[in-house]
C-alpha atoms as one frame of an Amber mdcrd trajectory, in Angstrom:
protein
 -62.739 -31.125 -60.787 -60.331 -31.998 -57.637 -61.483 -33.844 -55.235 -59.474
 -31.783 -52.211 -58.680 -27.765 -52.720 -55.259 -27.609 -52.631 -54.812 -25.412
 -49.231 -56.662 -27.964 -47.134 -54.442 -30.837 -48.631 -51.844 -28.763 -47.977
 -53.401 -28.903 -44.023 -53.710 -32.034 -43.956 -50.358 -32.956 -44.974 -48.883
 -30.090 -42.499 -51.082 -31.401 -39.382 -49.784 -34.881 -39.537 -48.048 -35.793
 -36.013 -43.967 -35.895 -35.909 -41.939 -39.238 -35.814 -41.536 -41.015 -32.884
 -38.859 -40.525 -30.512 -37.869 -43.970 -31.070 -36.033 -43.125 -34.828 -33.600
 -40.707 -32.957 -32.724 -42.926 -30.403 -31.662 -45.863 -32.932 -29.737 -43.323
 -35.598 -28.207 -41.583 -31.697 -26.951 -45.200 -31.096 -26.525 -46.785 -34.819
 -23.958 -43.436 -34.827 -21.788 -44.573 -31.645 -19.051 -47.105 -32.360 -19.107
 -47.765 -29.335 -22.594 -49.244 -28.910 -23.112 -52.803 -29.092 -25.366 -54.566
 -31.010 -27.100 -56.350 -28.273 -27.712 -52.330 -26.599 -28.929 -50.920 -30.276
 -31.149 -54.435 -30.753 -33.208 -52.987 -26.898 -33.537 -49.932 -28.416 -35.065
 -51.781 -32.094 -37.188 -54.168 -29.588 -39.197 -51.266 -28.325 -41.151 -50.608
 -31.686 -42.667 -54.045 -33.051 -43.383 -52.880 -36.264 -39.504 -51.961 -36.849
 -37.966 -55.247 -34.788 -40.712 -56.389 -37.731 -38.759 -54.566 -40.672 -35.669
 -55.851 -39.504 -35.617 -59.088 -39.522 -37.843 -59.207 -42.989 -34.526 -57.520
 -44.425 -31.910 -59.290 -43.311 -33.929 -62.673 -44.150 -34.720 -61.075 -47.694
 -32.726 -63.603 -49.937 -30.519 -60.629 -51.196 -28.728 -60.646 -47.871 -28.581
 -64.672 -48.429 -29.825 -65.694 -45.105 -33.084 -66.598 -46.194 -34.883 -67.563
 -42.987 -32.119 -68.014 -41.100 -32.036 -65.471 -38.583 -34.590 -65.297 -36.067
 -33.369 -62.289 -33.194 -32.798 -58.549 -33.861 -29.081 -59.383 -32.499 -27.622
 -61.114 -35.295 -29.994 -59.075 -38.126 -28.044 -56.025 -36.667 -24.321 -57.811
 -37.530 -26.291 -58.480 -40.760 -27.092 -55.438 -41.728 -25.030 -53.320 -39.756
 -25.978 -50.291 -37.965 -26.012 -47.438 -41.391 -29.294 -50.010 -42.618 -30.579
 -50.171 -39.191 -31.038 -45.994 -39.218 -32.595 -45.950 -42.619 -34.331 -49.119
 -41.315 -35.444 -47.270 -38.192 -36.286 -43.257 -39.921 -38.482 -45.143 -42.507
 -40.320 -47.221 -40.305 -41.182 -44.145 -38.392 -42.555 -42.218 -41.091 -44.632
 -45.318 -41.571 -46.046 -45.950 -38.609 -47.097 -42.166 -38.558 -49.857 -43.751
 -40.807 -50.371 -46.483 -39.392 -54.359 -45.976 -38.790 -54.622 -46.719 -42.401
 -54.994 -50.054 -44.136 -52.952 -49.072 -47.479 -53.060 -51.976 -49.409 -56.078
 -52.469 -48.553 -58.037 -49.387 -49.356 -55.977 -48.327 -52.775 -53.950 -52.044
 -53.062 -50.779 -50.427 -53.205 -48.011 -52.054 -50.938 -45.484 -49.251 -50.456
 -43.438 -50.402 -48.326 -42.535 -54.077 -51.199 -41.789 -51.277 -54.127 -39.974
 -48.958 -51.520 -37.767 -52.106 -50.303 -37.106 -53.516 -54.056 -35.807 -49.413
 -54.554 -33.717 -49.370 -52.070 -31.906 -52.851 -52.412 -31.585 -51.815 -55.895
 -30.518 -48.579 -55.501 -27.971 -49.343 -52.978 -26.785 -51.693 -55.332 -26.191
 -49.466 -58.281 -24.619 -46.923 -55.735 -21.924 -49.439 -55.249 -21.231 -50.221
 -58.979 -20.644 -46.712 -59.580 -18.131 -46.676 -56.921 -18.255 -42.547 -56.191
 -21.630 -42.167 -54.863 -23.469 -42.690 -50.967 -24.675 -46.270 -51.611 -26.329
 -45.648 -47.677 -27.932 -42.387 -49.209 -29.091 -44.403 -52.523 -30.431 -46.737
 -49.824 -32.277 -44.471 -48.066 -33.506 -42.241 -50.504 -35.380 -45.418 -52.249
 -36.994 -46.628 -48.715 -38.750 -43.346 -48.266 -38.522 -41.586 -52.355 -42.745
 -42.751 -52.434 -43.867 -41.236 -49.308 -46.262 -38.976 -50.763 -47.982 -41.964
 -51.787 -48.265 -42.581 -48.371 -49.841 -39.202 -47.225 -52.382 -39.795 -50.927
 -53.058 -43.604 -49.738 -54.249 -42.103 -45.759 -55.875 -38.604 -46.054 -57.880
 -39.800 -49.128 -57.744 -43.402 -49.660 -61.273 -43.609 -52.219 -59.900 -41.320
 -54.140 -56.485 -42.378 -54.598 -57.617 -45.295 -55.244 -59.798 -43.937 -58.355
 -56.430 -42.583 -59.829 -54.549 -45.735 -59.329 -57.439 -47.193 -61.494 -57.560
 -44.614 -63.594 -53.712 -44.838 -64.984 -53.814 -48.653 -65.092 -57.315 -48.002
 -67.418 -55.956 -45.201 -68.877 -52.018 -45.364 -69.244 -52.169 -41.239 -68.568
 -48.819 -41.099 -66.066 -49.781 -40.915 -62.182 -48.066 -37.683 -61.446 -50.551
 -36.120 -64.133 -53.628 -37.720 -62.987 -52.355 -36.206 -59.304 -51.978 -33.282
 -59.965 -55.196 -32.923 -62.162 -57.115 -34.583 -59.624 -55.611 -32.887 -56.379
 -53.612 -30.178 -57.320 -50.869 -31.840 -56.543 -48.602 -35.076 -56.967 -47.169
 -37.569 -54.788 -43.305 -36.308 -55.482 -44.446 -32.825 -54.422 -46.608 -34.251
 -51.193 -43.288 -36.296 -50.733 -41.457 -33.251 -50.379 -43.662 -31.208 -48.306
 -43.892 -33.634 -45.748 -40.000 -33.715 -46.052 -40.007 -29.750 -45.107 -42.291
 -30.476 -42.260 -40.749 -33.337 -40.783 -37.344 -31.606 -41.122 -35.335 -34.464
 -43.112 -32.149 -34.446 -44.396 -31.681 -32.003 -47.352 -30.036 -34.551 -48.918
 -33.539 -37.080 -48.853 -36.242 -34.352 -49.752 -33.442 -34.240 -53.311 -34.114
 -37.558 -54.107 -38.215 -37.459 -53.299 -38.714 -34.617 -55.266 -36.745 -35.557
 -58.221 -37.109 -39.367 -58.539 -39.548 -39.389 -61.011 -37.486 -36.141 -62.774
 -35.667 -37.942 -64.768 -38.581 -38.399 -66.824 -39.634 -35.335 -66.849 -41.208
 -33.166 -63.580 -44.511 -34.287 -64.601 -43.610 -37.803 -65.983 -42.481 -39.244
 -68.708 -40.859 -36.615 -71.595 -38.638 -35.726 -73.554 -36.385 -34.827 -71.363
 -35.387 -37.946 -70.520 -32.842 -37.498 -72.993 -31.093 -35.147 -71.336 -30.254
 -38.089 -68.781 -29.007 -40.549 -71.998 -27.491 -38.537 -73.598 -24.982 -37.337
 -70.941 -22.602 -39.091 -68.317 -24.768 -38.186 -65.181 -25.529 -40.251 -62.506
 -25.856 -39.023 -58.690 -27.825 -40.835 -55.603 -31.079 -39.062 -57.603 -30.612
 -40.767 -60.549 -29.613 -43.874 -59.257 -33.248 -43.941 -56.805 -35.204 -43.547
 -59.738 -33.115 -45.718 -61.884 -34.361 -48.194 -59.182 -37.258 -47.140 -59.152
 -38.144 -47.814 -62.807 -36.361 -51.082 -61.805 -38.447 -52.049 -59.061 -41.937
 -50.607 -61.261 -41.067 -53.004 -63.427 -40.852 -56.111 -60.893 -43.821 -55.771
 -59.449 -46.331 -53.033 -60.798 -48.976 -53.781 -58.484 -47.118 -52.751 -55.075
 -45.712 -49.042 -56.417 -48.881 -48.602 -57.969 -47.864 -47.102 -61.730 -48.021
 -50.298 -64.136 -47.546 -48.008 -67.176 -43.773 -47.919 -68.289 -43.306 -45.333
 -70.729 -39.788 -46.762 -73.302 -38.201 -43.375 -72.602 -38.562 -44.547 -69.160
 -36.858 -47.946 -70.468 -34.472 -46.297 -71.910 -33.366 -44.344 -69.133 -32.641
 -47.369 -67.472 -30.436 -49.485 -70.057 -28.854 -46.465 -70.385 -25.455 -47.775
 -68.800 -24.883 -50.508 -71.163 -22.873 -52.714 -68.722 -25.910 -52.701 -66.537
 -28.749 -55.156 -67.627 -26.247 -57.932 -66.336 -26.332 -56.035 -62.477 -29.929
 -55.562 -62.923 -30.351 -59.662 -63.920 -28.508 -60.287 -60.888 -30.601 -57.914
 -58.623 -33.857 -60.141 -60.270 -32.103 -62.921 -58.846 -30.836 -61.959 -55.376
 -33.894 -60.339 -54.630 -36.481 -62.703 -55.774 -38.641 -59.639 -55.792 -41.440
 -62.131 -56.868 -41.060 -65.384 -55.559 -40.522 -67.673 -58.924 -42.495 -70.463
 -60.075 -41.202 -73.709 -60.968 -42.571 -75.445 -63.742 -41.701 -79.037 -63.866
 -41.375 -80.341 -67.241 -40.251 -83.448 -69.719 -37.968 -81.176 -70.929 -36.363
 -78.907 -68.323 -37.381 -77.812 -64.813 -38.309 -73.848 -65.409 -39.628 -72.897
 -68.325 -37.983 -71.287 -70.828 -39.527 -67.822 -73.264 -37.562 -66.521 -75.915
 -37.809 -62.944 -76.551 -37.460 -62.277 -79.583 -37.865 -57.907 -79.747 -36.844
 -55.335 -81.733 -36.292 -52.764 -79.938 -33.596 -53.720 -77.228 -34.359 -51.560
 -74.053 -38.014 -53.311 -74.270 -35.934 -56.767 -75.201 -34.290 -56.344 -72.005
 -37.270 -55.421 -69.916 -39.211 -57.906 -70.928 -36.309 -60.850 -70.429 -36.407
 -58.958 -66.600 -40.303 -59.472 -66.543 -39.559 -63.359 -67.574 -37.113 -63.802
 -65.124 -38.733 -62.352 -62.175 -41.867 -64.543 -62.884 -39.610 -67.622 -62.505
 -38.872 -68.045 -66.378 -35.149 -68.921 -67.463 -35.332 -65.876 -70.972 -33.210
 -66.552 -73.611 -32.867 -63.803 -76.654 -31.066 -66.062 -78.932 -31.541 -67.687
 -82.270 -31.866 -70.934 -80.785 -35.877 -71.766 -79.624 -35.641 -75.465 -79.662
 -35.993 -75.053 -75.252 -38.411 -72.243 -75.526 -42.120 -72.634 -74.346 -43.192
 -70.595 -75.879 -41.877 -66.835 -77.494 -42.471 -63.052 -77.097 -42.250 -61.496
 -80.537 -43.060 -58.148 -82.073 -42.449 -60.032 -84.825 -43.133 -63.611 -87.437
 -40.873 -65.730 -86.288 -40.200 -69.082 -88.084 -40.873 -71.447 -85.117 -44.225
 -71.309 -85.939 -45.208 -74.504 -83.365 -44.537 -72.451 -80.574 -46.830 -70.793
 -78.677 -46.410 -66.960 -79.482 -47.112 -63.285 -77.613 -47.290 -60.525 -79.622
 -46.100 -57.100 -77.930 -49.306 -55.416 -78.903 -50.697 -57.167 -76.402 -49.390
 -55.840 -73.708 -47.561 -51.863 -75.160 -50.253 -49.170 -75.640 -49.239 -46.217
 -76.869 -50.552 -42.805 -75.567 -50.857 -39.312 -78.251 -47.168 -40.114 -79.394
 -45.778 -42.130 -76.454 -45.353 -45.918 -76.135 -45.989 -47.434 -72.679 -45.109
 -50.916 -71.644 -48.338 -52.272 -69.763 -45.950 -54.131 -67.048 -49.105 -55.904
 -65.047 -50.599 -56.996 -68.299 -47.078 -59.326 -69.553 -47.331 -60.045 -65.627
 -50.370 -61.475 -66.250 -50.037 -63.168 -69.463 -46.233 -64.401 -68.221 -47.987
 -65.757 -64.644 -51.190 -67.022 -65.611 -51.798 -67.481 -70.049 -48.710 -69.430
 -70.843 -48.772 -71.454 -67.746 -51.449 -73.338 -69.144 -50.889 -75.216 -71.537
 -54.229 -75.585 -72.908 -54.346 -72.218 -72.412 -51.521 -70.916 -75.019 -52.774
 -73.023 -78.396 -55.773 -70.225 -77.083 -53.131 -67.368 -76.929 -51.177 -67.891
 -80.166 -54.625 -68.036 -82.157 -56.069 -64.861 -81.159 -52.992 -63.110 -81.143
 -51.129 -63.986 -84.403 -51.660 -61.551 -86.658
């Protein structure tokens, strides 16, 4: 049963207030090459939320500043006008929903997930060489704006949808359609139209899930995998999958399908880039464990499916582990595997502990794997229990 009529939801979206004027002024100033960083800084500083975001992004490990940028003018020099323009637009969109504490109400952090997606999308576009990296960054910041709509207009209902996604593994878009009559992709597209945002942004919002099917992961993913197709929309879609792997609670989407992993790793030269992104972004602060052998924990990943194997390595890296996929496991503290290992003395986590099958599709339950990596295997006393209870 739907909790809200589609017509009522449409009216609510279309009646949202217009975007604040400050983002228009920032966009005008950043487009004018005669404007100095100090002039742009004065405009940015009039919006506390935007100023905070500019400083936050400038101080991310990705830009190598690590807390050394403490003024808006310096941040503008580091980031450049186009990034400031993107942040102004994103901040303006978010400010419309400022009355809702989205993280508290729904348990998601759309800003964190969107920033991770934006940085990854920009790097992927740069790596490609012929794509518009600035458009990819802006699209990454705004791709999940439909979730802001739902979390703001119907926080309790949307929290129930997110909880059901976690519990049942049903794709989030499918659940949103079933309960609300539309999904966050459609809601985001309507909002783009309502606010007269550029067509290129609306296209990215509409297509950030489409590489795996318009209603969620599907075999349409093969169309992208089997062709050398790239665009800013596909780049944001790939970045979205990567960000969901590394911080599933921020996005609210804890299940990633094997078809999505196949899309993500279709370009075999990209895994090294993904690993560099994980380290440079510090998407999740690494937890360093001191041991007698090594200052960091090493996990051996021995999984037959190469896409799943690489995804687990990225997640392990984001959680503070040094992953190894070779035969040498002597340095490893434990093993993640889908088959019997010759080193039976090592604590072992079996893939079935974090894999879910729904109908004929397989999903990686990223939240469960995060919990295993961040909690269970951190404790030596628990590791043996993990091995005893998960061994086949």
